[in-house]
Structure formats: C-alpha cells, structure tokens
Amino acid sequence: MPMINLFYFRKSALKTLCSTLCCWMLINYANAQIKEQGIIPQPFKVEKTKAVFNFTPSTSISLGEGIDINNLIFFNQYFQSLSGYQLKVNKKATINLNIDSTKVTQPEGYILWVTAKQISITGHDQAGVFYGLQSLVQLLHKANGKITVQGTAIEDHPRFAYRGMHLDVSRHFFKVEAIKKWIDLLALYKINTFHWHLTDDQGWRIEIKKYPLLQGISAYRDETIIGHKKDSPHRFDGKRYGGYYTQEEVKAVVKYAMERHINIIPEIEMPGHALAALAAYPQLGCTGGPYKTATYWGIFDDVYCAGNEETFTFLQNVLDEVLPLFPSKYIHIGGDECPKTKWKACPKCQQRIKDEHLKDEHELQSYFIGRMEKYLNNKGRQIIGWDEILEGGLAPGATVMSWTGEEGGIAATKQHHNAIMTPEKYVYLDYYQSLYPSEQLAGGGYTPLSKVYNYEPITQELSGDEAKYIKGVQANAWSEYMASPTQAERQLFPRMLALAEIAWTAKENKSYPNFLKRLRYEQPLLKILNINAANTFDEITDQVTESADRQVQLNLMSTLPGGQIYYTTNSTVPGLKSKKYNKYIIVTASGKIKAAVFNGAKQYGRVYEKSFDVDKAIGKNVTLTNQPQGGYNPGNTFGLVNGVFGSKLYNDGQWYGFNGDDLEAVVDLGSVQKISQLGINILKYHWQKMWEPQLLTFETSADGKTYTEVYRQTAFNDNGINEVRANITPVQARYIKVKGINKGIIPPGEYIAGAKAWLMVDELIVN
Ligand code: TNX
C-alpha cells in the first residue's frame, strides 16, 4: 500500500503514538474550557506534528474532480456552529479534497494531512473523503475565537465493511427530525448502516398505500404499559399512542442518509412480531382474530398464518411499495421469535406442511422465509434475517444477523453464508449500562461500556476462511424503555461510540484505556451536539470473588484518572476521611459497604453500595446436581454462598438459573454444627418466564448420607424476590440439601406457554 512518508515508523513507534495520540490535540469549545481531543473511532495510523493550521473567514476549500458537494455542506454545518462562518469553494484553496484510489487503496479509506499551510484529504472514494472530514471535525480546536487544527497525518480505513446501528421505532416512535439527528451522529462516528426496525407488534410505522388500515389501525395502540414488563399485574397509561412515516418522509430520510454515506436497511418483520398488522387485517392470522396492536412488550403467539396465500400476497404487496423507497441491496425480513403455537393448531398451516412435504413447524418457518427470499431475489435484493432463520434450514442467499449469541453467526459462516454479529450479551444498548439502582429503566441485562468495547466479532471458532463471511458488527437499540429521544440518547451514548470503534478500528489499535481518554475529550463535542450522553463510565464497579482462604473478597474498580476510592462499612456516606481502598476488602461481617471515588477532593459520580449477609454457609463447598444455564452462572457455585443477594433486575451475575431443570444443591459446612434457620431467595417473574418451584424442600444430614427433611414450601406469592427463611427446630448437621422442583413447562394461558420455565435462585443461607 502506498504510504506518505510520515507513516514509515516501526511497530514500537506506532504503540507510543497510540498512547500519546490523545495528549496533544487541544480543543476549546464555547465554554472557554481547554480540552484535549482525539478521534473516535481510532484511526489506523496517526502522527502529529508541531505545525498549526489557522482558519480564517477567507479560508477556502477546493473540491477535486467528482467530489460531491454534500461533503462540504455537511462539514460546514459543524464548522459554522464552531466558528460562525462557512468555508467557500475556490479552485485555489488551502483545503483540498480529492479522490485517488491508487493512493488510498482501501474502500472508504482516506489520508488526512494537516500542515501549517494546507489541509488535504484524499479519499479512496466519496465515502473516504467524507470520513476524512468527519475526522477533521473531531480535530477542530477553538481558542480565543480562532479555529485551528494541529499538524497531523492520518491514514485510515475501516476494519469491517458493515458497521451497523439499529433503531426500533415500533415500540416507541421517533419523529423524522430525531431520525435525522441520529443519522448525523452515525455518520460522525463512521457507522455506515442504519437498520430501521419499522414494524412490530406494538406499531406499524411505514405508510403502505395499498393497505390504508396499516395507517389507520396498525400504526396506533390504545395505550402503553407503565414500568417494566416483568411487573405484575401490568399497568397501563390509558393514552392512545402511535404514528408512522409517510413514503415522502421515508424518501427524504433515505436521501439524507445517502448523502452521509449511510445505507438504510428497512426491516419488515415476518412471520412473527406481526400483531399490529393482524389488528388491521385479521384474516392474515391463523384464527382470524380479532387482534389488537400490542400495548405491552414481549413475544406474542399470534403471527402471520403460513398456510394462507393471502399472507404472502399481502407481504409481497407491502414489499412492492417498500423496495422503491430503499435502494439497499439488503432487506431485513425479521424471522425472530416466532412462536409455533398457532401454526400447530391451524388447519391451513398443517395443510401447507403436508403439501410442501415439510417435517414440522420449524421447516414451515423456513418455507416462509425461503419463499419471501425468492420473491426479493427476483427483485434484485438479498435478505437478512435474525438467527432464528437458521431453524429448519437457511434460505439460499440469506445473511444471518446473529443476536441470541454468536453461534448463529458462526453456523452461518460454516455454511458459507454471510453473517453480521450483534450478540445481545455484548451489544444490546437497550440493556443496562450500569448496576446503580438509580439508573434509568432499561430492558434487563448488563452491557457496560467496557463490555461493548471489548467485544471481538471474529471469535476463535472461526477459522481464517470462515472469518471472511463475518461482514461486520451492529449494535441494537430496542426501544421498549426508550420513550423519547432524550432517553434513547442516555442509553446509546457513549456505548454507540464503543460500537463504532469495534466496527472501524483495527484490532491491534484497540485499547480501552485509550478509548476512555478520547471519550473524555469528546464530552464538549457531545455537548455542542446537544446529546444527552451518560457520562457515568468512570464510576465504581465491583467484583465479588473468593479469596485464597475462601473468604469473600470485594474488589472495587474505577477508571477515573487519578481516582482514589474511600469506603465505609457502617452505612455512612464515604468521604476523604473514610478508609482508603487498597487492593480489596475482605468481608467478614454482615452490613452495607459504601464507597465513593475521588480525584483529589472532588467526588465523581454516584455513591456505590453493596449489602453483605454473612452466615454459616459463606464460602463453603456447594455441589450442584444440575448445572445452571445461559447467563446464570453455569460452572461455578461460589455465587450461591458469597453473601450477596441477587437483585430484582437479575442482571448482576448473582442469580443461578435452571431452564426446565430442578435445583438440587448440597452445602457442606465442613463440620457438624447447630442449625436453626435455612433460607434461599427465589425470583418469580412469570412475564420473564421465571417461575417459582412447585416444591421447595430443605433436608439436613450429619454424615452426607442420610438426610432428614426439615422444611417444605409450595406457595411463593410475591412477584419478584421471594425470601424463604425457614426457622426450624435446631438440629445438629454438616450437610444441607435444598431441592427445588422446576415448574417444568409453562402452562397454557401464561406468557410463552409451552416453553421451559426458568427456576431462579440465589444464596443459600444457613444460621
Ligand atoms: C429480542 S433481538 C427481540 C426484540 C426485543 C429485544 C429486547 C430480536 C431479534 N428480538 O423484539 O425488542 O429482544 O431486548
């Protein structure tokens, strides 16, 4: 690859460069505060010089052959907000934009060169020039009313061709203005794909002229659930909610995005998540309805009927109107979370299974997707679907969007299909970013900034050849708990910037501490752009581990520069006179630990707190007959006896979850002791498939062979945490056995009936 001189440096120099990069660019926005500045996502190669380029109102810009004027318009928007004036086009200018694909060989790549006299941006293509300008925006420095850029040489190109952000506008509707602001931000951080989730159970958001009831009925719901879906009974606000984009608006948004080198992939969900459409056209469902646009979140049994020809006619007609609006080669057709309950009982679906010689309802789903794929292929488009489209066989040219984990994506590449990685565990931005109780309501889960940042899309399971089918990475913004753009921004920023860096930055150039530095420098720009970004990422986080001598060890961490943590163990508010945290805290008594991080005398962020309950079982040996599953502690038992109770958000890593299986745990106290109380916490959230056990028993034993039942319970009345505390006639015992019989299959009439119930427990208590 041809390189400009400045880039002939050794690897070690590159390293030093990366770590010093952020210490040199100075920025001073309107608030007259001097701030350093770096680029997010981190470019491929960067070098600084001592030169300084000064902007004046007569500074002009020249557009090389074929350079789109939009590049300039976009840059000038930012530039004017900083300087009060715009750059004019002039053939003999000091800022030169050019396209040269021989000089810059990588698609979307660019070289940005700033000397005292000149700024030059050479792009491989139009997008490359555009991205060079985005980097320049982040380098602009304002001091004493003057705009400058420090001398620099950047050579840059993306790691992945697909750099996606998704936004769900069904659960909550975002107006065109909000979408445009969103697109500007994607562009600034070099994200090139906007996955627009336009239809779902709670609202249909795109105008389809042939089906006016999609606008009249499907775009609206009677009311919206208040609070979290797991709360029971559900409460509603009683207010009609909805809206949709007209085709004219969609066209304008697509054009706006294209000018910013963003491709919009529309998603029209099928065969599941279809309730809003069924509300208007009930004949497309298996039972014929009546149906109502959903007023709460989740998965619904009523889906498009796969045996009814009219379903396909409807969807094809819908796509016939969608395709002309979106030039995207890829069209997303959903495919996720489609319960098969109604298909099993539907004569038309069963007939289709027979006629098409399908094995079961999973193959029927595959038939559905395959048929729609064929339709779209004939129109020159390719399909993308969520990883469930692998069930019952993948449609021939489909790209898999791997969300339930990375397995779907890996499976697709093994079949030589393209895949996009978007695993919920790492890149779902509707999940909590912090475990502090005052955090804004979110979907569940826990994807802090560091976890998003450290996600690596090319996992070890992918051999060199298969890795090339991973086209890129995407983060998702499901909007159940993002009712307004302000709330959405609090969820998406700064984690979206971490996504941008996963997608763009070369793996070897990634460094979380360095990213955080640049992110801190980015704060003034985020403010100028009027983004409600969370800036809590330097707050204290923790880890509860087992010390070498099996005690409970609390480890506190903060990434605050110069941060020192102080803590108390008596529930008082920590200050500079409290105990200084050093390495770790060994917890030996019940109580609440509070901690705060300070830089000098200045406290940063919220006060951390954690309660411990120290009893006879702490740190003792636990044996489990069945292993917990999923994200709920498979392969370890210490969390059951670490003195920390799982919270109502069940995202803190404390809960042990058994999917359809029973709980059977034995605690070995190490010696025979007098026992008078046994306890356990059980999580009951039927709206999350978490069910209380049919039966819970405690047994005790002195020798580990003969057990005597000392307690049993069959009713667990509270939605949420049920604290079982059994005061028993004192016995002498060494072993405690606790058994919980799983509810098994979720009964008819309940949420996700027919699925396996989760039995969720935490902390075995012995006193
Ligand atoms: C799963 S991700 C869904 C969405 C929800 C989301 C909430 C996917 C393909 N389906 O319908 O909004 O979980 O996190």
mmCIF file with all atom_site columns, N, CA and C in Angstrom, residues 15-65:
data_model
loop_
_atom_site.group_PDB
_atom_site.id
_atom_site.type_symbol
_atom_site.label_atom_id
_atom_site.label_alt_id
_atom_site.label_comp_id
_atom_site.label_asym_id
_atom_site.label_entity_id
_atom_site.label_seq_id
_atom_site.pdbx_PDB_ins_code
_atom_site.Cartn_x
_atom_site.Cartn_y
_atom_site.Cartn_z
_atom_site.occupancy
_atom_site.B_iso_or_equiv
_atom_site.pdbx_formal_charge
_atom_site.auth_seq_id
_atom_site.auth_comp_id
_atom_site.auth_asym_id
_atom_site.auth_atom_id
_atom_site.pdbx_PDB_model_num
ATOM 1   N N  . LYS A 1 15 ? 3.005   2.125  18.708 1.00 0.00 ? 15 LYS A N  1
ATOM 2   C CA . LYS A 1 15 ? 2.455   1.937  20.048 1.00 0.00 ? 15 LYS A CA 1
ATOM 3   C C  . LYS A 1 15 ? 2.528   3.239  20.847 1.00 0.00 ? 15 LYS A C  1
ATOM 4   N N  . THR A 1 16 ? 3.719   3.835  20.845 1.00 0.00 ? 16 THR A N  1
ATOM 5   C CA . THR A 1 16 ? 3.894   5.087  21.593 1.00 0.00 ? 16 THR A CA 1
ATOM 6   C C  . THR A 1 16 ? 2.920   6.119  21.040 1.00 0.00 ? 16 THR A C  1
ATOM 7   N N  . LEU A 1 17 ? 2.796   6.065  19.735 1.00 0.00 ? 17 LEU A N  1
ATOM 8   C CA . LEU A 1 17 ? 1.932   7.014  19.075 1.00 0.00 ? 17 LEU A CA 1
ATOM 9   C C  . LEU A 1 17 ? 0.501   6.875  19.576 1.00 0.00 ? 17 LEU A C  1
ATOM 10  N N  . CYS A 1 18 ? 0.046   5.631  19.659 1.00 0.00 ? 18 CYS A N  1
ATOM 11  C CA . CYS A 1 18 ? -1.320  5.397  20.109 1.00 0.00 ? 18 CYS A CA 1
ATOM 12  C C  . CYS A 1 18 ? -1.521  5.964  21.501 1.00 0.00 ? 18 CYS A C  1
ATOM 13  N N  . SER A 1 19 ? -0.520  5.754  22.373 1.00 0.00 ? 19 SER A N  1
ATOM 14  C CA . SER A 1 19 ? -0.749  6.183  23.735 1.00 0.00 ? 19 SER A CA 1
ATOM 15  C C  . SER A 1 19 ? -0.539  7.687  23.903 1.00 0.00 ? 19 SER A C  1
ATOM 16  N N  . THR A 1 20 ? 0.188   8.299  22.984 1.00 0.00 ? 20 THR A N  1
ATOM 17  C CA . THR A 1 20 ? 0.378   9.738  23.140 1.00 0.00 ? 20 THR A CA 1
ATOM 18  C C  . THR A 1 20 ? -0.606  10.537 22.294 1.00 0.00 ? 20 THR A C  1
ATOM 19  N N  . LEU A 1 21 ? -1.273  9.833  21.419 1.00 0.00 ? 21 LEU A N  1
ATOM 20  C CA . LEU A 1 21 ? -2.192  10.481 20.485 1.00 0.00 ? 21 LEU A CA 1
ATOM 21  C C  . LEU A 1 21 ? -3.094  11.499 21.159 1.00 0.00 ? 21 LEU A C  1
ATOM 22  N N  . CYS A 1 22 ? -3.628  11.063 22.313 1.00 0.00 ? 22 CYS A N  1
ATOM 23  C CA . CYS A 1 22 ? -4.672  11.860 22.917 1.00 0.00 ? 22 CYS A CA 1
ATOM 24  C C  . CYS A 1 22 ? -4.135  13.033 23.704 1.00 0.00 ? 22 CYS A C  1
ATOM 25  N N  . CYS A 1 23 ? -2.851  13.069 23.918 1.00 0.00 ? 23 CYS A N  1
ATOM 26  C CA . CYS A 1 23 ? -2.326  14.104 24.795 1.00 0.00 ? 23 CYS A CA 1
ATOM 27  C C  . CYS A 1 23 ? -2.020  15.382 24.037 1.00 0.00 ? 23 CYS A C  1
ATOM 28  N N  . TRP A 1 24 ? -2.289  15.396 22.754 1.00 0.00 ? 24 TRP A N  1
ATOM 29  C CA . TRP A 1 24 ? -1.778  16.546 22.026 1.00 0.00 ? 24 TRP A CA 1
ATOM 30  C C  . TRP A 1 24 ? -2.808  17.441 21.366 1.00 0.00 ? 24 TRP A C  1
ATOM 31  N N  . MET A 1 25 ? -3.943  16.873 21.067 1.00 0.00 ? 25 MET A N  1
ATOM 32  C CA . MET A 1 25 ? -4.900  17.711 20.357 1.00 0.00 ? 25 MET A CA 1
ATOM 33  C C  . MET A 1 25 ? -5.705  18.526 21.366 1.00 0.00 ? 25 MET A C  1
ATOM 34  N N  . LEU A 1 26 ? -5.637  19.792 21.207 1.00 0.00 ? 26 LEU A N  1
ATOM 35  C CA . LEU A 1 26 ? -6.318  20.645 22.166 1.00 0.00 ? 26 LEU A CA 1
ATOM 36  C C  . LEU A 1 26 ? -7.599  21.180 21.557 1.00 0.00 ? 26 LEU A C  1
ATOM 37  N N  . ILE A 1 27 ? -8.595  21.252 22.365 1.00 0.00 ? 27 ILE A N  1
ATOM 38  C CA . ILE A 1 27 ? -9.825  21.816 21.850 1.00 0.00 ? 27 ILE A CA 1
ATOM 39  C C  . ILE A 1 27 ? -10.417 22.734 22.897 1.00 0.00 ? 27 ILE A C  1
ATOM 40  N N  . ASN A 1 28 ? -11.030 23.763 22.434 1.00 0.00 ? 28 ASN A N  1
ATOM 41  C CA . ASN A 1 28 ? -11.645 24.680 23.368 1.00 0.00 ? 28 ASN A CA 1
ATOM 42  C C  . ASN A 1 28 ? -12.943 25.156 22.751 1.00 0.00 ? 28 ASN A C  1
ATOM 43  N N  . TYR A 1 29 ? -14.036 24.594 23.232 1.00 0.00 ? 29 TYR A N  1
ATOM 44  C CA . TYR A 1 29 ? -15.319 24.979 22.683 1.00 0.00 ? 29 TYR A CA 1
ATOM 45  C C  . TYR A 1 29 ? -15.864 26.181 23.432 1.00 0.00 ? 29 TYR A C  1
ATOM 46  N N  . ALA A 1 30 ? -17.094 26.510 23.096 1.00 0.00 ? 30 ALA A N  1
ATOM 47  C CA . ALA A 1 30 ? -17.715 27.755 23.546 1.00 0.00 ? 30 ALA A CA 1
ATOM 48  C C  . ALA A 1 30 ? -17.525 28.062 25.034 1.00 0.00 ? 30 ALA A C  1
ATOM 49  N N  . ASN A 1 31 ? -17.446 27.024 25.841 1.00 0.00 ? 31 ASN A N  1
ATOM 50  C CA . ASN A 1 31 ? -17.338 27.277 27.279 1.00 0.00 ? 31 ASN A CA 1
ATOM 51  C C  . ASN A 1 31 ? -15.928 27.713 27.707 1.00 0.00 ? 31 ASN A C  1
ATOM 52  N N  . ALA A 1 32 ? -15.069 27.998 26.776 1.00 0.00 ? 32 ALA A N  1
ATOM 53  C CA . ALA A 1 32 ? -13.733 28.533 27.029 1.00 0.00 ? 32 ALA A CA 1
ATOM 54  C C  . ALA A 1 32 ? -12.899 27.619 27.918 1.00 0.00 ? 32 ALA A C  1
ATOM 55  N N  . GLN A 1 33 ? -13.253 26.364 27.940 1.00 0.00 ? 33 GLN A N  1
ATOM 56  C CA . GLN A 1 33 ? -12.520 25.415 28.755 1.00 0.00 ? 33 GLN A CA 1
ATOM 57  C C  . GLN A 1 33 ? -11.567 24.682 27.833 1.00 0.00 ? 33 GLN A C  1
ATOM 58  N N  . ILE A 1 34 ? -10.291 24.610 28.160 1.00 0.00 ? 34 ILE A N  1
ATOM 59  C CA . ILE A 1 34 ? -9.358  23.924 27.285 1.00 0.00 ? 34 ILE A CA 1
ATOM 60  C C  . ILE A 1 34 ? -9.520  22.418 27.484 1.00 0.00 ? 34 ILE A C  1
ATOM 61  N N  . LYS A 1 35 ? -9.724  21.721 26.374 1.00 0.00 ? 35 LYS A N  1
ATOM 62  C CA . LYS A 1 35 ? -9.875  20.266 26.459 1.00 0.00 ? 35 LYS A CA 1
ATOM 63  C C  . LYS A 1 35 ? -9.025  19.632 25.374 1.00 0.00 ? 35 LYS A C  1
ATOM 64  N N  . GLU A 1 36 ? -8.531  18.450 25.690 1.00 0.00 ? 36 GLU A N  1
ATOM 65  C CA . GLU A 1 36 ? -7.805  17.727 24.656 1.00 0.00 ? 36 GLU A CA 1
ATOM 66  C C  . GLU A 1 36 ? -8.805  16.969 23.803 1.00 0.00 ? 36 GLU A C  1
ATOM 67  N N  . GLN A 1 37 ? -8.361  16.516 22.640 1.00 0.00 ? 37 GLN A N  1
ATOM 68  C CA . GLN A 1 37 ? -9.301  15.903 21.712 1.00 0.00 ? 37 GLN A CA 1
ATOM 69  C C  . GLN A 1 37 ? -8.620  14.798 20.925 1.00 0.00 ? 37 GLN A C  1
ATOM 70  N N  . GLY A 1 38 ? -9.338  13.739 20.677 1.00 0.00 ? 38 GLY A N  1
ATOM 71  C CA . GLY A 1 38 ? -8.819  12.662 19.834 1.00 0.00 ? 38 GLY A CA 1
ATOM 72  C C  . GLY A 1 38 ? -9.887  12.268 18.850 1.00 0.00 ? 38 GLY A C  1
ATOM 73  N N  . ILE A 1 39 ? -9.655  11.205 18.110 1.00 0.00 ? 39 ILE A N  1
ATOM 74  C CA . ILE A 1 39 ? -10.660 10.789 17.137 1.00 0.00 ? 39 ILE A CA 1
ATOM 75  C C  . ILE A 1 39 ? -11.276 9.467  17.579 1.00 0.00 ? 39 ILE A C  1
ATOM 76  N N  . ILE A 1 40 ? -12.572 9.398  17.490 1.00 0.00 ? 40 ILE A N  1
ATOM 77  C CA . ILE A 1 40 ? -13.308 8.148  17.698 1.00 0.00 ? 40 ILE A CA 1
ATOM 78  C C  . ILE A 1 40 ? -14.087 7.888  16.419 1.00 0.00 ? 40 ILE A C  1
ATOM 79  N N  . PRO A 1 41 ? -13.963 6.729  15.821 1.00 0.00 ? 41 PRO A N  1
ATOM 80  C CA . PRO A 1 41 ? -13.091 5.609  16.170 1.00 0.00 ? 41 PRO A CA 1
ATOM 81  C C  . PRO A 1 41 ? -11.616 5.884  15.841 1.00 0.00 ? 41 PRO A C  1
ATOM 82  N N  . GLN A 1 42 ? -10.763 5.288  16.649 1.00 0.00 ? 42 GLN A N  1
ATOM 83  C CA . GLN A 1 42 ? -9.318  5.449  16.486 1.00 0.00 ? 42 GLN A CA 1
ATOM 84  C C  . GLN A 1 42 ? -8.890  5.086  15.058 1.00 0.00 ? 42 GLN A C  1
ATOM 85  N N  . PRO A 1 43 ? -8.206  6.025  14.373 1.00 0.00 ? 43 PRO A N  1
ATOM 86  C CA . PRO A 1 43 ? -7.760  5.726  13.002 1.00 0.00 ? 43 PRO A CA 1
ATOM 87  C C  . PRO A 1 43 ? -6.658  4.661  12.951 1.00 0.00 ? 43 PRO A C  1
ATOM 88  N N  . PHE A 1 44 ? -6.433  4.214  11.763 1.00 0.00 ? 44 PHE A N  1
ATOM 89  C CA . PHE A 1 44 ? -5.440  3.153  11.540 1.00 0.00 ? 44 PHE A CA 1
ATOM 90  C C  . PHE A 1 44 ? -4.032  3.627  11.913 1.00 0.00 ? 44 PHE A C  1
ATOM 91  N N  . LYS A 1 45 ? -3.650  4.787  11.407 1.00 0.00 ? 45 LYS A N  1
ATOM 92  C CA . LYS A 1 45 ? -2.354  5.366  11.752 1.00 0.00 ? 45 LYS A CA 1
ATOM 93  C C  . LYS A 1 45 ? -2.495  6.867  11.933 1.00 0.00 ? 45 LYS A C  1
ATOM 94  N N  . VAL A 1 46 ? -1.858  7.388  12.955 1.00 0.00 ? 46 VAL A N  1
ATOM 95  C CA . VAL A 1 46 ? -1.925  8.825  13.223 1.00 0.00 ? 46 VAL A CA 1
ATOM 96  C C  . VAL A 1 46 ? -0.546  9.315  13.627 1.00 0.00 ? 46 VAL A C  1
ATOM 97  N N  . GLU A 1 47 ? -0.168  10.465 13.104 1.00 0.00 ? 47 GLU A N  1
ATOM 98  C CA . GLU A 1 47 ? 1.027   11.114 13.614 1.00 0.00 ? 47 GLU A CA 1
ATOM 99  C C  . GLU A 1 47 ? 0.750   12.606 13.726 1.00 0.00 ? 47 GLU A C  1
ATOM 100 N N  . LYS A 1 48 ? 1.305   13.213 14.753 1.00 0.00 ? 48 LYS A N  1
ATOM 101 C CA . LYS A 1 48 ? 1.108   14.659 14.906 1.00 0.00 ? 48 LYS A CA 1
ATOM 102 C C  . LYS A 1 48 ? 2.421   15.387 14.611 1.00 0.00 ? 48 LYS A C  1
ATOM 103 N N  . THR A 1 49 ? 2.261   16.660 14.271 1.00 0.00 ? 49 THR A N  1
ATOM 104 C CA . THR A 1 49 ? 3.449   17.497 14.115 1.00 0.00 ? 49 THR A CA 1
ATOM 105 C C  . THR A 1 49 ? 3.233   18.754 14.943 1.00 0.00 ? 49 THR A C  1
ATOM 106 N N  . LYS A 1 50 ? 4.242   19.616 14.961 1.00 0.00 ? 50 LYS A N  1
ATOM 107 C CA . LYS A 1 50 ? 4.095   20.852 15.751 1.00 0.00 ? 50 LYS A CA 1
ATOM 108 C C  . LYS A 1 50 ? 3.374   21.957 14.968 1.00 0.00 ? 50 LYS A C  1
ATOM 109 N N  . ALA A 1 51 ? 3.212   21.728 13.670 1.00 0.00 ? 51 ALA A N  1
ATOM 110 C CA . ALA A 1 51 ? 2.587   22.764 12.836 1.00 0.00 ? 51 ALA A CA 1
ATOM 111 C C  . ALA A 1 51 ? 1.157   23.040 13.284 1.00 0.00 ? 51 ALA A C  1
ATOM 112 N N  . VAL A 1 52 ? 0.678   24.233 12.959 1.00 0.00 ? 52 VAL A N  1
ATOM 113 C CA . VAL A 1 52 ? -0.715  24.573 13.264 1.00 0.00 ? 52 VAL A CA 1
ATOM 114 C C  . VAL A 1 52 ? -1.338  25.242 12.044 1.00 0.00 ? 52 VAL A C  1
ATOM 115 N N  . PHE A 1 53 ? -2.506  24.750 11.661 1.00 0.00 ? 53 PHE A N  1
ATOM 116 C CA . PHE A 1 53 ? -3.231  25.371 10.554 1.00 0.00 ? 53 PHE A CA 1
ATOM 117 C C  . PHE A 1 53 ? -4.281  26.304 11.138 1.00 0.00 ? 53 PHE A C  1
ATOM 118 N N  . ASN A 1 54 ? -4.277  27.556 10.650 1.00 0.00 ? 54 ASN A N  1
ATOM 119 C CA . ASN A 1 54 ? -5.245  28.552 11.154 1.00 0.00 ? 54 ASN A CA 1
ATOM 120 C C  . ASN A 1 54 ? -6.360  28.771 10.146 1.00 0.00 ? 54 ASN A C  1
ATOM 121 N N  . PHE A 1 55 ? -7.587  28.674 10.617 1.00 0.00 ? 55 PHE A N  1
ATOM 122 C CA . PHE A 1 55 ? -8.733  29.009 9.763  1.00 0.00 ? 55 PHE A CA 1
ATOM 123 C C  . PHE A 1 55 ? -9.027  30.504 9.882  1.00 0.00 ? 55 PHE A C  1
ATOM 124 N N  . THR A 1 56 ? -9.391  31.111 8.761  1.00 0.00 ? 56 THR A N  1
ATOM 125 C CA . THR A 1 56 ? -9.899  32.485 8.805  1.00 0.00 ? 56 THR A CA 1
ATOM 126 C C  . THR A 1 56 ? -11.130 32.521 7.908  1.00 0.00 ? 56 THR A C  1
ATOM 127 N N  . PRO A 1 57 ? -11.912 33.588 8.001  1.00 0.00 ? 57 PRO A N  1
ATOM 128 C CA . PRO A 1 57 ? -13.112 33.637 7.138  1.00 0.00 ? 57 PRO A CA 1
ATOM 129 C C  . PRO A 1 57 ? -12.770 33.564 5.652  1.00 0.00 ? 57 PRO A C  1
ATOM 130 N N  . SER A 1 58 ? -11.512 33.815 5.287  1.00 0.00 ? 58 SER A N  1
ATOM 131 C CA . SER A 1 58 ? -11.197 33.708 3.857  1.00 0.00 ? 58 SER A CA 1
ATOM 132 C C  . SER A 1 58 ? -10.618 32.332 3.476  1.00 0.00 ? 58 SER A C  1
ATOM 133 N N  . THR A 1 59 ? -10.486 31.459 4.460  1.00 0.00 ? 59 THR A N  1
ATOM 134 C CA . THR A 1 59 ? -10.031 30.100 4.134  1.00 0.00 ? 59 THR A CA 1
ATOM 135 C C  . THR A 1 59 ? -11.050 29.455 3.196  1.00 0.00 ? 59 THR A C  1
ATOM 136 N N  . SER A 1 60 ? -10.537 28.853 2.133  1.00 0.00 ? 60 SER A N  1
ATOM 137 C CA . SER A 1 60 ? -11.488 28.231 1.205  1.00 0.00 ? 60 SER A CA 1
ATOM 138 C C  . SER A 1 60 ? -11.095 26.788 0.944  1.00 0.00 ? 60 SER A C  1
ATOM 139 N N  . ILE A 1 61 ? -11.941 26.138 0.227  1.00 0.00 ? 61 ILE A N  1
ATOM 140 C CA . ILE A 1 61 ? -11.803 24.697 0.048  1.00 0.00 ? 61 ILE A CA 1
ATOM 141 C C  . ILE A 1 61 ? -11.989 24.378 -1.430 1.00 0.00 ? 61 ILE A C  1
ATOM 142 N N  . SER A 1 62 ? -11.206 23.449 -1.943 1.00 0.00 ? 62 SER A N  1
ATOM 143 C CA . SER A 1 62 ? -11.404 23.065 -3.328 1.00 0.00 ? 62 SER A CA 1
ATOM 144 C C  . SER A 1 62 ? -11.874 21.622 -3.392 1.00 0.00 ? 62 SER A C  1
ATOM 145 N N  . LEU A 1 63 ? -12.817 21.389 -4.280 1.00 0.00 ? 63 LEU A N  1
ATOM 146 C CA . LEU A 1 63 ? -13.353 20.041 -4.427 1.00 0.00 ? 63 LEU A CA 1
ATOM 147 C C  . LEU A 1 63 ? -12.766 19.428 -5.689 1.00 0.00 ? 63 LEU A C  1
ATOM 148 N N  . GLY A 1 64 ? -11.955 18.412 -5.522 1.00 0.00 ? 64 GLY A N  1
ATOM 149 C CA . GLY A 1 64 ? -11.360 17.731 -6.662 1.00 0.00 ? 64 GLY A CA 1
ATOM 150 C C  . GLY A 1 64 ? -12.434 17.117 -7.545 1.00 0.00 ? 64 GLY A C  1
ATOM 151 N N  . GLU A 1 65 ? -11.978 16.566 -8.652 1.00 0.00 ? 65 GLU A N  1
ATOM 152 C CA . GLU A 1 65 ? -12.909 16.038 -9.637 1.00 0.00 ? 65 GLU A CA 1
ATOM 153 C C  . GLU A 1 65 ? -13.870 15.011 -9.032 1.00 0.00 ? 65 GLU A C  1
#
